[in-house]
Short mmCIF file of C-alpha atoms in Angstrom, two decimals:
data_model
loop_
_atom_site.label_atom_id
_atom_site.label_comp_id
_atom_site.label_asym_id
_atom_site.label_seq_id
_atom_site.Cartn_x
_atom_site.Cartn_y
_atom_site.Cartn_z
CA MET A 1 -10.00 -11.36 -21.20
CA SER A 2 -12.60 -14.17 -21.50
CA THR A 3 -14.69 -13.34 -18.29
CA LEU A 4 -14.90 -10.69 -15.91
CA TRP A 5 -15.37 -12.86 -13.09
CA PRO A 6 -12.18 -14.44 -11.19
CA GLY A 7 -10.94 -17.64 -12.30
CA THR A 8 -8.61 -18.23 -9.27
CA PHE A 9 -9.15 -18.33 -5.65
CA VAL A 10 -7.52 -17.06 -2.46
CA ASP A 11 -4.49 -19.27 -1.34
CA GLU A 12 -5.61 -21.21 1.44
CA ASP A 13 -2.33 -20.54 3.46
CA ARG A 14 -3.20 -16.74 3.09
CA LEU A 15 -6.78 -17.03 3.94
CA GLY A 16 -6.63 -17.82 7.44
CA ARG A 17 -9.44 -19.45 9.27
CA PRO A 18 -13.05 -18.37 8.43
CA SER A 19 -15.49 -18.53 11.28
CA ARG A 20 -18.79 -16.78 12.37
CA ARG A 21 -16.57 -14.58 15.01
CA ALA A 22 -14.20 -13.62 12.27
CA ALA A 23 -17.17 -12.93 9.77
CA THR A 24 -18.45 -10.75 12.24
CA ALA A 25 -15.42 -8.77 12.94
CA ALA A 26 -14.84 -8.34 9.29
CA LEU A 27 -18.35 -7.24 8.33
CA GLU A 28 -18.12 -4.53 11.37
CA ALA A 29 -15.02 -3.32 9.98
CA HIS A 30 -16.25 -3.22 6.43
CA LEU A 31 -19.31 -1.20 7.70
CA SER A 32 -17.15 1.21 9.41
CA VAL A 33 -15.16 1.74 6.08
CA LEU A 34 -18.50 2.61 4.45
CA LYS A 35 -19.29 4.99 6.90
CA GLY A 36 -16.14 6.72 6.39
CA ASP A 37 -13.38 5.20 8.86
CA PRO A 38 -9.94 4.59 7.18
CA LEU A 39 -9.44 0.83 6.80
CA LYS A 40 -6.79 0.33 9.09
CA ALA A 41 -8.46 2.30 11.95
CA ALA A 42 -11.84 0.36 11.35
CA LEU A 43 -10.08 -3.07 11.36
CA ALA A 44 -7.75 -2.33 14.54
CA ASN A 45 -11.07 -1.31 16.23
CA ALA A 46 -12.80 -4.53 15.12
CA LEU A 47 -10.21 -6.96 15.89
CA LYS A 48 -10.18 -5.22 19.18
CA ASP A 49 -13.61 -5.51 20.04
CA ALA A 50 -13.90 -9.11 19.06
CA GLU A 51 -13.51 -11.57 21.82
CA GLY A 52 -11.24 -14.77 21.63
CA LEU A 53 -10.28 -14.70 17.83
CA GLY A 54 -7.27 -16.92 17.23
CA GLY A 55 -4.32 -15.75 14.90
CA GLN A 56 -5.72 -17.61 12.05
CA GLU A 57 -9.15 -15.95 12.66
CA ARG A 58 -7.54 -12.47 12.77
CA ARG A 59 -5.82 -13.15 9.31
CA PHE A 60 -9.27 -14.27 7.75
CA THR A 61 -10.65 -10.80 8.96
CA ALA A 62 -8.03 -8.52 7.96
CA LEU A 63 -7.99 -10.42 4.50
CA ALA A 64 -11.68 -10.14 4.16
CA VAL A 65 -11.80 -6.53 5.07
CA ARG A 66 -9.32 -5.43 2.67
CA GLU A 67 -10.83 -7.84 0.23
CA MET A 68 -14.53 -6.32 0.16
CA SER A 69 -13.18 -2.80 -0.38
CA ARG A 70 -10.49 -4.05 -2.92
CA HIS A 71 -13.06 -5.95 -5.18
CA GLN A 72 -16.22 -3.55 -4.33
CA ARG A 73 -17.12 -2.50 -7.45
CA LEU A 74 -16.76 -6.10 -9.19
CA LEU A 75 -18.65 -7.53 -6.14
CA ASP A 76 -21.80 -4.94 -6.61
CA LEU A 77 -22.00 -5.66 -10.02
CA ALA A 78 -22.32 -9.54 -9.23
CA ALA A 79 -25.22 -8.49 -6.90
CA ARG A 80 -26.88 -6.72 -9.66
CA THR A 81 -26.37 -9.21 -12.09
CA LEU A 82 -28.22 -11.48 -9.52
CA GLY A 83 -31.05 -9.02 -9.24
CA HIS A 84 -30.01 -7.63 -5.91
CA PRO A 85 -28.35 -4.34 -6.30
CA PRO A 86 -27.24 -2.26 -3.66
CA SER A 87 -29.78 0.39 -4.50
CA LYS A 88 -32.67 -2.12 -3.66
CA ILE A 89 -31.02 -2.95 -0.46
CA GLY A 90 -31.27 -0.18 1.82
CA LEU A 91 -29.48 -1.00 4.73
CA LEU A 92 -25.70 -0.95 4.85
CA GLU A 93 -25.57 -4.15 6.84
CA ASP A 94 -27.26 -6.01 4.45
CA GLN A 95 -25.25 -4.49 1.51
CA THR A 96 -22.19 -5.79 3.56
CA LEU A 97 -23.61 -9.22 3.97
CA VAL A 98 -24.26 -9.64 0.23
CA ARG A 99 -20.80 -8.17 -0.43
CA TYR A 100 -19.31 -10.39 2.10
CA VAL A 101 -21.03 -13.75 0.62
CA LEU A 102 -20.39 -12.79 -3.13
CA TRP A 103 -16.40 -12.42 -1.89
CA ARG A 104 -16.82 -15.67 -0.38
CA ARG A 105 -18.07 -17.46 -3.38
CA LEU A 106 -16.11 -15.52 -6.37
CA PHE A 107 -12.64 -15.03 -4.68
CA CYS A 108 -12.40 -18.21 -2.17
CA GLY A 109 -14.57 -20.64 -3.90
CA ALA A 110 -16.66 -21.35 -0.93
CA SER A 111 -20.14 -22.97 -1.45
CA TRP A 112 -23.41 -22.00 0.61
CA ALA A 113 -22.84 -24.88 2.80
CA ARG A 114 -19.58 -23.66 4.06
CA ILE A 115 -20.49 -19.80 3.93
CA SER A 116 -23.80 -20.22 5.78
CA PRO A 117 -22.63 -20.89 9.48
CA GLU A 118 -20.52 -17.69 9.07
CA VAL A 119 -23.58 -15.36 8.26
CA LYS A 120 -26.84 -17.09 8.72
CA LEU A 121 -29.51 -15.54 11.13
CA PRO A 122 -29.28 -14.65 14.03
CA GLY A 123 -26.62 -11.91 13.27
CA PRO A 124 -23.67 -11.58 12.40
CA VAL A 125 -24.43 -7.87 12.19
CA ARG A 126 -27.65 -5.83 13.02
CA PRO A 127 -29.89 -4.13 11.90
CA ARG A 128 -30.70 -6.64 9.16
CA THR A 129 -33.73 -7.19 6.68
CA ILE A 130 -32.72 -9.84 4.60
CA LYS A 131 -33.17 -13.47 5.01
CA ASP A 132 -30.83 -16.38 4.77
CA ASP A 133 -32.65 -17.76 1.62
CA LEU A 134 -31.77 -14.60 -0.32
CA LEU A 135 -28.07 -14.90 0.74
CA ALA A 136 -28.60 -18.51 -0.43
CA GLN A 137 -29.61 -17.41 -3.79
CA VAL A 138 -26.63 -15.07 -4.08
CA ALA A 139 -24.20 -17.89 -3.27
CA GLU A 140 -25.87 -20.48 -5.58
CA SER A 141 -27.40 -18.80 -8.38
CA PRO A 142 -25.88 -19.06 -11.89
CA LEU A 143 -23.73 -16.07 -12.51
CA PRO A 144 -23.97 -15.11 -16.43
CA GLU A 145 -21.63 -12.71 -18.09
CA PRO A 146 -22.62 -9.09 -17.64
CA PRO A 147 -23.23 -6.53 -20.37
CA VAL A 148 -19.85 -4.61 -20.25
CA PRO A 149 -17.36 -3.72 -23.01
CA ALA A 150 -15.38 -6.59 -24.27
CA SER A 151 -12.24 -4.60 -23.89
CA GLY A 152 -10.77 -1.45 -23.07
CA ALA A 153 -10.41 0.87 -20.16
CA GLU A 154 -14.11 0.50 -18.66
CA ARG A 155 -13.86 -3.41 -18.70
CA LEU A 156 -10.42 -3.16 -16.96
CA ALA A 157 -12.12 -0.84 -14.39
CA THR A 158 -14.93 -3.16 -13.75
CA ARG A 159 -12.76 -6.49 -13.81
CA TYR A 160 -10.19 -5.08 -11.33
CA SER A 161 -12.73 -2.55 -9.26
CA PHE A 162 -11.29 0.85 -10.00
CA PRO A 163 -13.07 4.13 -10.56
CA ASN A 164 -13.33 5.10 -14.11
CA TRP A 165 -11.57 8.33 -14.01
CA LEU A 166 -8.52 6.89 -12.78
CA VAL A 167 -8.12 3.99 -15.21
CA ASN A 168 -8.77 6.36 -18.05
CA ARG A 169 -6.22 8.58 -16.89
CA LEU A 170 -3.46 5.76 -16.60
CA ALA A 171 -4.70 4.22 -19.97
CA GLU A 172 -3.43 7.70 -21.36
CA LEU A 173 -0.05 6.88 -20.19
CA HIS A 174 0.18 3.02 -20.57
CA PRO A 175 -0.70 0.44 -23.39
CA GLU A 176 -3.61 -1.56 -22.28
CA PRO A 177 -1.07 -4.85 -21.62
CA MET A 178 0.61 -2.86 -19.12
CA LEU A 179 -2.09 -1.00 -17.73
CA GLU A 180 -3.89 -4.41 -17.09
CA ALA A 181 -0.94 -5.65 -15.33
CA MET A 182 -0.53 -2.82 -13.13
CA LEU A 183 -4.23 -3.20 -11.96
CA ALA A 184 -3.62 -6.58 -11.45
CA ALA A 185 -0.75 -5.89 -9.13
CA LEU A 186 -2.54 -3.32 -7.03
CA ASP A 187 -5.55 -6.20 -6.82
CA GLU A 188 -2.92 -8.61 -5.16
CA GLU A 189 -2.87 -8.95 -1.19
CA PRO A 190 0.84 -7.40 -0.95
CA SER A 191 3.65 -9.71 0.42
CA LEU A 192 5.46 -8.82 3.44
CA HIS A 193 8.69 -6.89 2.60
CA PHE A 194 11.68 -6.23 4.85
CA ARG A 195 14.93 -4.30 4.52
CA VAL A 196 18.20 -6.18 5.76
CA ARG A 197 20.20 -4.29 8.45
CA PRO A 198 23.25 -3.28 7.95
CA SER A 199 23.08 -2.87 4.19
CA GLY A 200 24.78 -5.72 2.17
CA THR A 201 24.28 -8.34 4.47
CA ARG A 202 21.32 -9.94 2.69
CA ALA A 203 22.60 -13.27 1.81
CA GLU A 204 23.71 -13.76 5.31
CA VAL A 205 20.21 -12.67 6.82
CA LEU A 206 18.67 -15.09 4.13
CA ALA A 207 20.75 -18.08 5.30
CA ARG A 208 19.84 -17.47 8.94
CA LEU A 209 15.91 -17.37 8.00
CA ALA A 210 16.55 -20.58 6.42
CA GLU A 211 17.90 -22.28 9.09
CA GLU A 212 15.08 -21.07 11.50
CA GLY A 213 12.77 -22.52 9.02
CA VAL A 214 11.26 -19.37 7.35
CA ALA A 215 11.30 -19.28 3.52
CA ALA A 216 12.25 -16.16 2.12
CA GLU A 217 14.22 -14.90 -1.16
CA PRO A 218 15.73 -11.68 -2.10
CA VAL A 219 14.12 -8.85 -4.10
CA ALA A 220 16.46 -8.17 -7.61
CA VAL A 221 15.40 -4.32 -7.99
CA ALA A 222 16.46 -3.36 -4.38
CA LEU A 223 19.86 -4.30 -2.89
CA ASP A 224 18.59 -5.10 0.78
CA ALA A 225 15.00 -6.10 -0.02
CA VAL A 226 13.76 -9.72 0.95
CA ARG A 227 10.40 -10.83 0.44
CA ILE A 228 8.78 -13.47 3.07
CA ALA A 229 7.58 -16.23 0.74
CA GLU A 230 5.09 -17.83 3.30
CA ALA A 231 1.72 -16.71 4.95
CA SER A 232 2.62 -17.00 8.42
CA HIS A 233 4.41 -14.65 10.53
CA ARG A 234 6.93 -16.76 12.24
CA VAL A 235 9.74 -14.27 11.02
CA PHE A 236 8.92 -12.08 13.86
CA GLU A 237 9.78 -14.74 16.06
CA THR A 238 13.03 -15.48 14.64
CA ARG A 239 16.32 -14.44 16.33
CA VAL A 240 17.60 -12.44 13.51
CA MET A 241 14.49 -10.20 13.72
CA LYS A 242 15.07 -9.99 17.27
CA GLU A 243 18.52 -8.96 16.90
CA GLY A 244 17.06 -5.81 14.96
CA ARG A 245 18.57 -7.34 11.77
CA LEU A 246 15.40 -6.96 9.76
CA GLN A 247 12.64 -3.65 9.28
CA VAL A 248 9.44 -4.02 7.57
CA GLN A 249 9.80 -1.57 4.77
CA ASP A 250 8.19 -1.64 1.18
CA VAL A 251 10.33 -2.15 -1.75
CA GLY A 252 9.60 1.19 -3.39
CA SER A 253 10.41 3.38 0.15
CA GLN A 254 13.84 1.38 0.19
CA LEU A 255 14.47 2.62 -3.52
CA ILE A 256 13.65 6.11 -2.27
CA VAL A 257 16.11 5.93 0.26
CA GLU A 258 18.61 4.85 -2.24
CA ALA A 259 17.53 7.73 -4.14
CA CYS A 260 19.17 9.91 -1.51
CA ARG A 261 22.54 8.14 -1.92
CA PRO A 262 25.54 10.18 -3.68
CA LEU A 263 26.29 9.09 -7.15
CA GLU A 264 29.75 8.01 -5.83
CA GLY A 265 30.49 6.76 -2.26
CA THR A 266 28.16 6.56 0.69
CA LEU A 267 25.88 9.01 3.08
CA SER A 268 28.14 7.78 5.76
CA GLY A 269 28.81 10.90 7.96
CA GLN A 270 26.53 13.30 6.17
CA THR A 271 23.47 14.99 7.63
CA VAL A 272 20.13 14.03 6.39
CA ALA A 273 16.61 15.56 6.54
CA ASP A 274 13.56 13.65 6.52
CA VAL A 275 10.64 16.25 6.16
CA CYS A 276 7.65 13.95 5.79
CA ALA A 277 8.84 11.40 8.07
CA GLY A 278 5.57 9.77 8.88
CA ALA A 279 5.80 6.69 11.21
CA GLY A 280 9.81 6.90 10.42
CA GLY A 281 10.36 3.96 8.23
CA LYS A 282 12.47 5.77 5.81
CA THR A 283 14.14 7.89 8.74
CA LEU A 284 15.39 4.69 10.28
CA ALA A 285 16.74 3.36 6.71
CA LEU A 286 18.44 6.85 6.59
CA ALA A 287 19.83 6.47 9.91
CA ASP A 288 21.53 3.39 8.70
CA GLU A 289 22.89 4.69 5.76
CA VAL A 290 24.57 7.72 7.44
CA GLY A 291 25.60 5.77 10.44
CA LYS A 292 26.85 6.94 13.80
CA ALA A 293 29.12 9.53 12.43
CA GLY A 294 26.19 11.22 10.50
CA ARG A 295 22.69 12.68 11.64
CA VAL A 296 19.12 12.45 10.60
CA VAL A 297 16.82 15.00 11.63
CA ALA A 298 13.06 14.09 11.10
CA GLY A 299 9.65 16.10 10.91
CA ASP A 300 6.08 15.47 10.14
CA ARG A 301 2.95 17.58 10.55
CA SER A 302 1.42 14.59 12.30
CA ARG A 303 2.39 14.20 15.97
CA ARG A 304 0.94 11.13 16.42
CA ARG A 305 2.86 9.59 13.65
CA LEU A 306 6.01 11.52 14.67
CA ALA A 307 5.66 9.73 18.11
CA GLN A 308 5.76 6.43 16.30
CA ALA A 309 9.19 7.60 14.70
CA ARG A 310 10.62 8.40 17.99
CA GLU A 311 9.50 5.49 19.57
CA ARG A 312 10.97 3.24 16.84
CA ALA A 313 14.06 5.10 16.82
CA ARG A 314 14.47 4.69 20.57
CA GLU A 315 13.69 0.92 20.07
CA LEU A 316 16.81 0.63 18.11
CA SER A 317 18.98 3.06 19.86
CA LEU A 318 19.52 5.35 17.01
CA ARG A 319 21.22 8.01 18.98
CA HIS A 320 22.00 10.33 15.63
CA VAL A 321 18.26 10.46 15.04
CA SER A 322 16.59 13.48 16.38
CA PHE A 323 13.27 15.21 16.06
CA PRO A 324 14.14 19.40 16.23
CA HIS A 325 11.35 21.76 15.26
CA PRO A 326 11.93 23.69 13.07
CA LEU A 327 14.02 21.24 11.28
CA PRO A 328 17.32 22.78 10.37
CA LEU A 329 17.14 22.49 6.96
CA GLU A 330 20.19 24.83 6.26
CA GLN A 331 22.59 22.37 7.87
CA ALA A 332 21.41 19.27 5.76
CA ASP A 333 23.48 17.62 2.76
CA VAL A 334 20.39 15.79 1.63
CA VAL A 335 16.56 16.89 2.36
CA LEU A 336 14.00 14.01 1.42
CA VAL A 337 10.37 15.22 0.90
CA ASP A 338 8.33 12.19 0.76
CA ALA A 339 5.18 14.44 0.07
CA PRO A 340 1.90 13.92 0.90
CA CYS A 341 0.10 12.38 -2.17
CA SER A 342 -3.04 10.56 -3.50
CA GLY A 343 -1.68 7.16 -2.78
CA THR A 344 -2.42 5.64 -6.13
CA GLY A 345 0.78 3.44 -5.80
CA SER A 346 -0.41 2.03 -2.42
CA LEU A 347 -3.77 0.95 -3.03
CA ALA A 348 -3.09 -2.58 -2.37
CA ARG A 349 -2.27 -1.84 1.08
CA GLU A 350 -5.12 0.74 1.32
CA PRO A 351 -7.62 -0.54 -1.14
CA ASP A 352 -10.52 1.94 0.43
CA GLN A 353 -8.79 4.79 -1.06
CA LYS A 354 -9.76 3.55 -4.30
CA TRP A 355 -12.98 5.02 -3.66
CA LYS A 356 -12.08 8.20 -1.87
CA ILE A 357 -9.59 9.54 -4.25
CA THR A 358 -10.98 11.89 -7.20
CA ALA A 359 -9.66 13.82 -10.04
CA LYS A 360 -10.07 17.15 -8.05
CA SER A 361 -8.07 15.59 -5.05
CA VAL A 362 -5.10 15.23 -7.34
CA GLY A 363 -4.99 18.54 -8.28
CA GLU A 364 -5.03 19.49 -4.95
CA PHE A 365 -2.18 17.54 -3.89
CA HIS A 366 -0.33 19.19 -6.90
CA ASP A 367 -0.72 22.25 -5.58
CA THR A 368 0.33 21.45 -2.18
CA GLN A 369 3.29 19.37 -3.21
CA LEU A 370 4.46 22.49 -5.43
CA GLY A 371 3.88 24.74 -2.46
CA LEU A 372 6.09 22.67 -0.15
CA LEU A 373 8.86 22.32 -2.44
CA GLU A 374 8.74 26.10 -3.01
CA GLU A 375 8.88 26.58 0.89
CA LEU A 376 11.83 24.28 1.41
CA ALA A 377 13.84 25.58 -1.45
CA GLY A 378 15.12 28.79 -0.01
CA GLN A 379 16.16 26.71 3.34
CA VAL A 380 18.21 24.34 1.46
CA LYS A 381 22.11 25.12 1.60
CA PRO A 382 23.78 25.29 -2.07
CA GLY A 383 25.28 22.07 -3.59
CA ALA A 384 22.71 19.88 -1.36
CA LEU A 385 20.52 17.25 -2.95
CA LEU A 386 16.47 17.66 -2.47
CA VAL A 387 14.82 14.41 -3.12
CA TYR A 388 10.98 14.66 -4.07
CA ALA A 389 8.90 11.45 -3.76
CA THR A 390 5.52 10.14 -3.84
CA CYS A 391 3.56 6.87 -3.83
CA SER A 392 1.70 8.00 -6.73
CA LEU A 393 1.09 6.51 -10.49
CA LEU A 394 -0.20 10.03 -11.75
CA PRO A 395 2.33 12.66 -13.49
CA GLU A 396 0.15 15.21 -12.15
CA GLU A 397 1.69 14.65 -8.54
CA ASN A 398 5.31 13.48 -10.04
CA ASP A 399 6.81 14.90 -13.32
CA THR A 400 4.59 18.09 -13.53
CA VAL A 401 5.46 19.14 -10.15
CA VAL A 402 9.25 18.61 -10.73
CA ARG A 403 8.60 20.53 -13.91
CA ASP A 404 6.44 23.56 -12.24
CA PHE A 405 9.04 23.64 -9.59
CA LEU A 406 12.15 24.25 -12.03
CA ALA A 407 10.23 26.75 -13.57
CA LYS A 408 9.24 28.67 -10.78
CA VAL A 409 12.47 28.49 -8.44
CA PRO A 410 15.59 29.10 -10.06
CA GLY A 411 19.00 27.31 -9.10
CA PHE A 412 17.83 23.90 -9.09
CA THR A 413 18.67 20.71 -11.85
CA VAL A 414 17.54 17.55 -12.18
CA GLU A 415 20.28 14.68 -11.59
CA PRO A 416 19.50 11.51 -13.47
CA LEU A 417 19.06 8.63 -11.20
CA ALA A 418 20.09 5.58 -13.68
CA PRO A 419 23.77 6.08 -12.82
CA LEU A 420 22.92 5.32 -9.09
CA PHE A 421 21.00 2.20 -9.80
CA GLY A 422 23.33 0.85 -12.53
CA PRO A 423 22.38 -0.47 -16.14
CA GLU A 424 20.46 -3.40 -15.24
CA ARG A 425 17.97 -2.11 -12.53
CA ALA A 426 17.77 1.09 -14.11
CA ALA A 427 16.15 -0.31 -17.33
CA VAL A 428 13.24 -1.45 -14.76
CA LEU A 429 13.22 1.46 -12.46
CA CYS A 430 14.09 4.66 -14.17
CA ASP A 431 11.81 6.74 -16.64
CA GLY A 432 14.22 9.51 -18.08
CA PRO A 433 15.98 11.12 -15.19
CA PHE A 434 13.48 9.88 -12.74
CA LEU A 435 12.62 6.76 -10.44
CA ARG A 436 9.20 5.54 -11.71
CA ALA A 437 8.75 2.13 -9.89
CA LEU A 438 5.47 0.67 -11.31
CA PRO A 439 3.57 -2.01 -9.53
CA SER A 440 3.71 -4.66 -12.49
CA ARG A 441 7.50 -4.24 -12.35
CA VAL A 442 8.14 -3.83 -8.69
CA PRO A 443 6.48 -5.90 -5.88
CA GLY A 444 4.70 -3.62 -3.16
CA GLY A 445 3.14 -0.65 -5.37
CA GLY A 446 4.22 2.31 -6.97
CA PHE A 447 6.51 5.15 -6.37
CA PHE A 448 8.32 7.97 -8.13
CA ALA A 449 11.65 9.88 -6.93
CA ALA A 450 13.43 12.96 -8.66
CA ARG A 451 16.86 14.37 -7.33
CA LEU A 452 16.98 18.22 -7.44
CA ARG A 453 20.44 19.65 -7.04
CA LYS A 454 20.60 23.25 -5.68
CA GLY A 455 23.39 25.00 -7.66
#
């Protein structure tokens, strides 16, 4: 690694259209993130409050907000290298301006002539104590290489903007080339992935998308996954989308649903319980798997997210999906527990979480996950399959939870997942008996799953 500073810039097709109004919305959203709001909510509120933004401007705003969190550590290092550390810039508003200018310079290749209309006085955020000439210096002054280690975990944590504790923990698990590939993948703006409905019709759907002028390609590691290979969102206006043949879903989430299938045969006609259903992405996929002769029951502790799941099931007229409380787990052939976790595998989509996760919180998640499995174990009927899944990269939330569960709760055994995926895919996806989808190998993030059969 010759330099810390990025050598390539954001693709113009994905950048959208920079403007003063778009920059204002991005800065306001980033301020909200720094004050503790989740990035998704901060962005939604900023776009709602912004007036007159076109589609390309909205795309720029969304990207800029994610990028400022995604590269926060490196951007702040650049500010310190130029003599303007955040500690010397008292106001958060001023810190966001400096961070924004450095992002436009380092990651977009923009000059001060291009950046200045977006940020120069008056505005775009208030209060403000720094003048335009300081921002011009930030945009134009030579940027030397800072004094950081030439290699190792600390340099990778700096280059890819991750907390040291997390990179050090991952460095214990993976050699440096693999670690760098994982961090680089988590630093990328995620592509748009879909699940094809019904299963097994991917070639047909890709052909129809091509006829409508949408560039898309199959994802090799997941049977029904497609990636949209362009920045526009024309796919949402296609006939195939309006017919309900595509569902937005991460590749890892699709693999977790696959992990619920029998080793032989299909889920058709079976009853599946989705315990931590969230907004219902996996619930819908499971409904397609069991078919109208089967049944999916779903629940979640968040009423708001469960309401979204209900609405999505209603829109697709999935009458064999229901949301009873409590869930009748004793009737289920498969129980999916997509457990609350640190989300270290989904940091590409939620980069603000980098700075909120701690080693302590990971330990707390482990206790919550283990307690949830113990609570459910007694309700699962003999012979049923309990699928435990997370979007975490850390064994404390994955292998260790499974090991501790098996030690505390008799009667369960681990079923290897490799036979389900087949030799070619298993070589990429499986680690021992588990699904372990790593960001460098699987597009869209990192996921884990284990199959636990009750005797």
